[in-house]
Coordinates of C-alpha atoms and ligand atoms in Angstrom, one line a residue:
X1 CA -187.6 -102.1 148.1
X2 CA -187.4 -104.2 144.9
X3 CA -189.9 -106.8 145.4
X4 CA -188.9 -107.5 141.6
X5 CA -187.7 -111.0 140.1
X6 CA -185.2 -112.4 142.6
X7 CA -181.3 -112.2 142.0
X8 CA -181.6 -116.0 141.1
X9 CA -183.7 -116.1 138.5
X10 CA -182.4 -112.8 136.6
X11 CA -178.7 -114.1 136.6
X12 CA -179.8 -117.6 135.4
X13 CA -180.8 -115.9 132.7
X14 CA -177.7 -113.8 132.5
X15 CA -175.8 -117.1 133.1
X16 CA -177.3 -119.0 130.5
X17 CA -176.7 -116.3 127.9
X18 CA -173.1 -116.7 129.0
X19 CA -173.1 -120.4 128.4
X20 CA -174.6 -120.3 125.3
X21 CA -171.7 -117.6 123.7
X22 CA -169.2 -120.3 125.1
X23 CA -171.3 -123.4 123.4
X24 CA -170.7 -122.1 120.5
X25 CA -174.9 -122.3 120.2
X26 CA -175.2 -118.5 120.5
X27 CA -178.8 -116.6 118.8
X28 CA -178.2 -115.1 115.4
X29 CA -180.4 -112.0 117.1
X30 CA -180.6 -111.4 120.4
X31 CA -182.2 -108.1 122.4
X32 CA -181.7 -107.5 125.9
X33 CA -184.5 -104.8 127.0
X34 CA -185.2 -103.3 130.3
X35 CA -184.7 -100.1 132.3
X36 CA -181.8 -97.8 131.9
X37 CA -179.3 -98.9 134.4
X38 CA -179.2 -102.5 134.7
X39 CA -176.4 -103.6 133.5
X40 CA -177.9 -104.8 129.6
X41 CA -174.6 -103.0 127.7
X42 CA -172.3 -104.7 130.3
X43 CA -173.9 -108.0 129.7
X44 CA -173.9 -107.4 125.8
X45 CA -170.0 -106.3 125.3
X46 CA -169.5 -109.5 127.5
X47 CA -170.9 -111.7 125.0
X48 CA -170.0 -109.9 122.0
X49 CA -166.2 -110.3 123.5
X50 CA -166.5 -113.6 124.5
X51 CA -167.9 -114.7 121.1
X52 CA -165.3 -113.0 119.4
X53 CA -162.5 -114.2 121.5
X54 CA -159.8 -116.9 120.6
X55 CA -159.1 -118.7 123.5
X56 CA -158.8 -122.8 123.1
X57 CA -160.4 -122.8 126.6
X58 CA -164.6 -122.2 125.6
X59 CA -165.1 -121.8 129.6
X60 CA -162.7 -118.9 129.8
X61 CA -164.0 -116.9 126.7
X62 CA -163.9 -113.7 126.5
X63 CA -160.3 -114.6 128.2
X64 CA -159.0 -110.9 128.2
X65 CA -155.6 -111.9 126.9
X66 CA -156.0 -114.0 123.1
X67 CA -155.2 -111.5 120.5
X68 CA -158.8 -111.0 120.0
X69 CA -159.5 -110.1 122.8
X70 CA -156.8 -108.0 122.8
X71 CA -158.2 -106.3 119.6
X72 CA -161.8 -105.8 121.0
X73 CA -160.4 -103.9 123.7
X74 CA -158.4 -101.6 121.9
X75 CA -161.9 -101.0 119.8
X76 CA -159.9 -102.3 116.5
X77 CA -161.3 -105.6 115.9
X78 CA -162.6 -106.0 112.6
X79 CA -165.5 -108.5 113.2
X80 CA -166.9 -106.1 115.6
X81 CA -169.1 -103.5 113.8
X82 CA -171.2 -101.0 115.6
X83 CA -172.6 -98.1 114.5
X84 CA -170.3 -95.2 114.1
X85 CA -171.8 -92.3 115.7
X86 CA -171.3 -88.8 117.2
X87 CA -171.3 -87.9 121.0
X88 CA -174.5 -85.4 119.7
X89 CA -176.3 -87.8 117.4
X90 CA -179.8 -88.2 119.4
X91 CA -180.7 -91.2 117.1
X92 CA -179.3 -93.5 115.1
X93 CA -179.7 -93.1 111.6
X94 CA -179.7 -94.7 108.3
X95 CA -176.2 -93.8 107.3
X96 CA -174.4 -95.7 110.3
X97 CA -176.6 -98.9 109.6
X98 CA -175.9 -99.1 105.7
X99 CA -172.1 -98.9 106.3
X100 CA -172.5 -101.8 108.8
X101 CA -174.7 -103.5 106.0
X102 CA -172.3 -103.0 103.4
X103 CA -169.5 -103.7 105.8
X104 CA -171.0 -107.3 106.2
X105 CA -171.5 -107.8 102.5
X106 CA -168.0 -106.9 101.8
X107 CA -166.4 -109.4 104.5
X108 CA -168.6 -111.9 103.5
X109 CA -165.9 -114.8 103.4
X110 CA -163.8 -114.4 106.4
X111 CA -163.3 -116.5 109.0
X112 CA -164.5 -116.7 112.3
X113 CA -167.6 -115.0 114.4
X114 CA -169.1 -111.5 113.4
X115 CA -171.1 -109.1 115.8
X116 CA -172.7 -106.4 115.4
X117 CA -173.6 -104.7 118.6
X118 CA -176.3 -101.9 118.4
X119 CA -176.2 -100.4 121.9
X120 CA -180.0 -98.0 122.3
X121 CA -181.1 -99.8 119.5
X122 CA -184.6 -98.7 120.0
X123 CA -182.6 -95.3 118.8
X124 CA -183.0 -96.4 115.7
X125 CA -184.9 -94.4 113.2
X126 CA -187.4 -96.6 111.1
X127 CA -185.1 -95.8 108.3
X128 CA -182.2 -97.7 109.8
X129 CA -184.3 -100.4 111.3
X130 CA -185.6 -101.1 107.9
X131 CA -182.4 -101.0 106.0
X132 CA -181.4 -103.7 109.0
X133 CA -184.1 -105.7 108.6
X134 CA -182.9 -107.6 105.3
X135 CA -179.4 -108.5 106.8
X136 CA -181.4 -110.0 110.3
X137 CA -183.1 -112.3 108.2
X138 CA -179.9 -113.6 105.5
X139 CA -176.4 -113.3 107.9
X140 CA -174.7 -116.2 108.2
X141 CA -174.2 -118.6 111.0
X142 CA -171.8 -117.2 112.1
X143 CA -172.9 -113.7 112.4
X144 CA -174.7 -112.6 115.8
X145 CA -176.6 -109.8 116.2
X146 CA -176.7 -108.2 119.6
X147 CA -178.7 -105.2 120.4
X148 CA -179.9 -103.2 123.3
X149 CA -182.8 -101.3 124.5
X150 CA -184.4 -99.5 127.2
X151 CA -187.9 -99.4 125.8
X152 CA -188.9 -102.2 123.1
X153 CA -191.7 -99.7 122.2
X154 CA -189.8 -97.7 119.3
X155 CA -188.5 -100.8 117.7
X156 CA -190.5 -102.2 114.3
X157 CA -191.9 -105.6 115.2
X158 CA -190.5 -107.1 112.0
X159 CA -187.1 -106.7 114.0
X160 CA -188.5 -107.6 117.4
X161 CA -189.8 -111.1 115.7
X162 CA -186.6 -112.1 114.4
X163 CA -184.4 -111.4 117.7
X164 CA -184.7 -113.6 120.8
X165 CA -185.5 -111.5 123.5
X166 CA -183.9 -111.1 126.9
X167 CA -186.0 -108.9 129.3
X168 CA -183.7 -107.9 131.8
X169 CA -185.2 -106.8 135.3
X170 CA -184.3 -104.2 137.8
X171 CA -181.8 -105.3 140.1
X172 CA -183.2 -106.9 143.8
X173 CA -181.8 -105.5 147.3
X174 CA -179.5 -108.2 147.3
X175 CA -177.6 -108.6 144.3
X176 CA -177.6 -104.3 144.4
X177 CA -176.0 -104.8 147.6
X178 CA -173.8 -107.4 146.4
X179 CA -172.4 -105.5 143.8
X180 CA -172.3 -101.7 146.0
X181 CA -170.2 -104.0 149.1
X182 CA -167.3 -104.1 145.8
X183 CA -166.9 -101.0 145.3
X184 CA -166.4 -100.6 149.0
X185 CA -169.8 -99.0 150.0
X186 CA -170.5 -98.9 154.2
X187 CA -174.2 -100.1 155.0
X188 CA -175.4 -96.5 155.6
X189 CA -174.5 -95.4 152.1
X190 CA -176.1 -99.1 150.2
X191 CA -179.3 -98.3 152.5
X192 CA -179.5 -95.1 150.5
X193 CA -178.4 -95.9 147.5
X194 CA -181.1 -99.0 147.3
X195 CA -184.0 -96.3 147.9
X196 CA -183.1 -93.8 145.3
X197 CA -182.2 -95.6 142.6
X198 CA -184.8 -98.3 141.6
X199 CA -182.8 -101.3 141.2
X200 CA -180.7 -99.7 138.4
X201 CA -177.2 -100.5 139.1
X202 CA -175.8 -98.2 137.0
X203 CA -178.1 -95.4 138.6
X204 CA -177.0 -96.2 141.8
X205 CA -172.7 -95.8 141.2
X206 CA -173.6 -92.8 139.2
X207 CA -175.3 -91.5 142.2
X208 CA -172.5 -92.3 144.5
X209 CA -170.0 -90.6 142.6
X210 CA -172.4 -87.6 142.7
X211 CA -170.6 -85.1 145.1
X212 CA -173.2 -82.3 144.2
X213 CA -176.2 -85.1 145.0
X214 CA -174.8 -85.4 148.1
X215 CA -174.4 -82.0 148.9
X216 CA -178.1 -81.5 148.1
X217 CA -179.1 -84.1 149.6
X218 CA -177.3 -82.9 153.2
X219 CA -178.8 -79.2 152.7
X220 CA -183.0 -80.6 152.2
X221 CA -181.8 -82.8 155.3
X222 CA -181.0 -79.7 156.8
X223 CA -183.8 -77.4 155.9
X224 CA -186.7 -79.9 155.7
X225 CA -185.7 -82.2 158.4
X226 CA -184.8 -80.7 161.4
X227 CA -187.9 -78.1 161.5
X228 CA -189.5 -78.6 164.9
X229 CA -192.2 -75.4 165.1
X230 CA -192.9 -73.0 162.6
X231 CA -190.6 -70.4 163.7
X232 CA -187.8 -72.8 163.0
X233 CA -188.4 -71.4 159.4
X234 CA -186.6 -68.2 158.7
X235 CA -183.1 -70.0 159.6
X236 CA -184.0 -72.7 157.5
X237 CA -185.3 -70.6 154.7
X238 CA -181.8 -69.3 154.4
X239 CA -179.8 -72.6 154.2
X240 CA -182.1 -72.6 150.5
X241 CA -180.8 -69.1 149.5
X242 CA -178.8 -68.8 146.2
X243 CA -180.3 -72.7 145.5
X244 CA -182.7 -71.6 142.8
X245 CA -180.8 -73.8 140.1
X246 CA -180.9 -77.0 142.4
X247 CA -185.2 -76.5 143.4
X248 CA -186.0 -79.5 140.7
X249 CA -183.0 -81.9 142.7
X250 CA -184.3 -80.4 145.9
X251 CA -187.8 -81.3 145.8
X252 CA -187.0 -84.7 144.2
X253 CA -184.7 -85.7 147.8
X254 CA -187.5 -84.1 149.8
X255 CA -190.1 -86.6 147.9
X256 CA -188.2 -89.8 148.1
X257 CA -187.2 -89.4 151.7
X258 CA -191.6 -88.8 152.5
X259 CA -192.1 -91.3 149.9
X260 CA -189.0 -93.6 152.2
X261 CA -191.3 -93.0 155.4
X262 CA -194.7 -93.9 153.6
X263 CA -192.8 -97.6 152.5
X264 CA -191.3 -97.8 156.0
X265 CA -194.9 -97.2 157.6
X266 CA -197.0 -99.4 155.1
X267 CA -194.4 -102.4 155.9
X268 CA -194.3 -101.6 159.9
X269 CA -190.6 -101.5 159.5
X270 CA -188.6 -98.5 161.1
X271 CA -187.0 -95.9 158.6
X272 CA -183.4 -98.0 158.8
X273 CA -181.7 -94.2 158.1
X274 CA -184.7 -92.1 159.5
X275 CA -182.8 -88.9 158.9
X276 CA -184.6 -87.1 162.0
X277 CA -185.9 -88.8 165.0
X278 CA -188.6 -86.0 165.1
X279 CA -190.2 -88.1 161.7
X280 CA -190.2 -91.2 163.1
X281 CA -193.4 -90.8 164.9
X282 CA -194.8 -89.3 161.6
X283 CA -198.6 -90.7 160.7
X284 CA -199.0 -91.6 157.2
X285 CA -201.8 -89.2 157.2
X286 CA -199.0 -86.3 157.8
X287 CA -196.9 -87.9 155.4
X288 CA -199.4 -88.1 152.5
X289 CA -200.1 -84.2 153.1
X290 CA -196.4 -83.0 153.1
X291 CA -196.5 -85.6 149.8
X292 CA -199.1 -83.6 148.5
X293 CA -197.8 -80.3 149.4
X294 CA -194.7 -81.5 147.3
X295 CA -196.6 -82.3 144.1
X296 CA -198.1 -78.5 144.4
X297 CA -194.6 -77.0 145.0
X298 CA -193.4 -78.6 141.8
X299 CA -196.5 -76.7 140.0
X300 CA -195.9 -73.7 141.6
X301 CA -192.0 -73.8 140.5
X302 CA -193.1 -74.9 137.3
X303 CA -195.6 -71.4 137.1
X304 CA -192.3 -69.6 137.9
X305 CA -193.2 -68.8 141.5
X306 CA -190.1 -67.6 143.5
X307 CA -188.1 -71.2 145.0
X308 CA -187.5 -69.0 148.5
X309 CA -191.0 -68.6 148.7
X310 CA -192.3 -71.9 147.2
X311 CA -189.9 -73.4 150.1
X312 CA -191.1 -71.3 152.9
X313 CA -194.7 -72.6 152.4
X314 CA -193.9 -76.2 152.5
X315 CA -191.6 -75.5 155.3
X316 CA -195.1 -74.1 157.2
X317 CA -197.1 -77.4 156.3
X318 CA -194.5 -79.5 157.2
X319 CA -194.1 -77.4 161.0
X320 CA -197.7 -77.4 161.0
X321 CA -197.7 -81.1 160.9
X322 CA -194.6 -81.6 163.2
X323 CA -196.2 -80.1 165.6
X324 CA -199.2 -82.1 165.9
X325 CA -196.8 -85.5 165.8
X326 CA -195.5 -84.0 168.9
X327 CA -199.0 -83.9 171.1
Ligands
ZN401 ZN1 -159.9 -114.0 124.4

């Protein structure tokens, strides 16, 4: 489903990052960009730990048990700066920058690495990222910069061109299912979970621990999928009552599980979790009409037409079509 850059060579690159920090070789700048979700801030307390740690053992570092370490973890180590924000802060401004400025300038002499992680860096108003600028290009050896970033679009490219950067890529099928088999995941649940979320690890767990997704996701199953004929539809219509809130969610399972046959068709694979037999025979011409019929639900919920109603019409297309899979 993620035909994307193969597990190998995206954790080389994550493993020689690692390698570096525990050389002792490690960039004086260094972004990791890429989609929400895939793992950048994990990677970039990783290093900013393990540069920061103590241990007498490079291969270990961060070791999880020097005092450093130690230090970093209770969020108290003072060669650690990050910007100090609040919870509703929507950007990161100039004040939090200049006290990690002037916090540099003041510790100037003591020992031992400095990092200054800016997590959503490309948060950064121009302000900040200006007022950042003039310490990027003067730190010290021993000073590392480590910044992340969904989008590299809203950073100034005076910063971009003095930070190595590490373009991260959406996860593949395996390493996703790798990582979901920890956490204890059955095969039905990973089969899902790779669909909906993109390759973004981090959008997959917070998926799984979505009870309410789930229970969404059983109700469209419900309503959508187990319509055989058009008079089928005032039961189904009434599993949707009282869902008004949830239409956006709705439509947005409804679309992937479509958009999940169209992949299955255009690569001659079976749906692995069809969920209803009666779809399996479904042509993709069906398929790209209940897509469309979709798309014109989401205008007519966003015009403010009743969701009951809205439901009820793509709940006629989609019988309409049923029935002619069935001929
Ligand atoms: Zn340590």
């Amino acid at each position: 489903m993620n035909p994307q850059v193969s597990s190998d060579s995206q954790m080389n690159a994550e493993n020689a990052l690692k390698r570096e920090m525990r050389s002792g070789r490690f960039s004086h700048a260094l972004l990791l960009s890429g989609q929400r979700g895939i793992g950048k801030r994990t990677l970039a307390r990783f290093l900013a730990k393990g540069l920061l740690c103590q241990s007498e053992d490079e291969a270990l570092r961060p070791c999880g048990i020097c005092r450093s370490c130690k230090r970093y973890e209770n969020n108290t180590h003072s060669n650690l700066l990050k910007p100090n924000l609040k919870p509703s802060d929507k950007s990161i401004g100039i004040d939090p920058i200049r006290s990690i400025v002037e916090e540099l300038s003041r510790h100037g002499l003591e020992t031992g690495a400095r990092v200054i992680l800016i997590e959503n860096a490309d948060k950064m108003t121009p302000q900040a990222q200006n007022c950042l600028l003039k310490t990027l290009e003067e730190a010290s050896n021993n000073t590392h910069f480590i910044l992340t970033a969904d989008s590299e679009r809203s950073i100034l490219p005076t910063i971009l061109s003095r930070c190595r950067i590490e373009r991260m890529q959406p996860w593949d099928d395996e390493r996703m299912t790798n990582e979901l088999r920890k956490v204890g995941m059955d095969r039905n649940r990973i089969d899902e979970l790779l669909k909906l979320s993109d390759g973004s690890i981090g959008r997959a767990l917070s998926i799984h621990e979505d009870a309410s997704f789930w229970t969404a996701r059983e109700n469209v199953i419900k309503a959508f999928f187990t319509i055989s004929k058009p008079s089928d539809i005032p039961q189904r219509i009434s599993l949707l009552k009282d869902k008004k809130e949830d239409s956006s969610l709705y439509l947005d399972i409804l679309e992937q599980t479509v958009t999940g046959y169209l992949h299955e068709k255009a690569t001659q694979n079976t749906m692995h979790l069809s969920p209803s037999p009666l779809w399996d025979k479904a042509p993709v011409s069906g398929l790209r009409k209940i897509s469309e019929a979709i798309q014109q639900a989401r205008r007519l919920r966003a015009a403010n037409v009743g969701w009951q109603s809205v439901a009820e019409q793509l709940m006629q297309i989609i019988s309409e079509e049923i029935v002619k899979w069935q001929q």
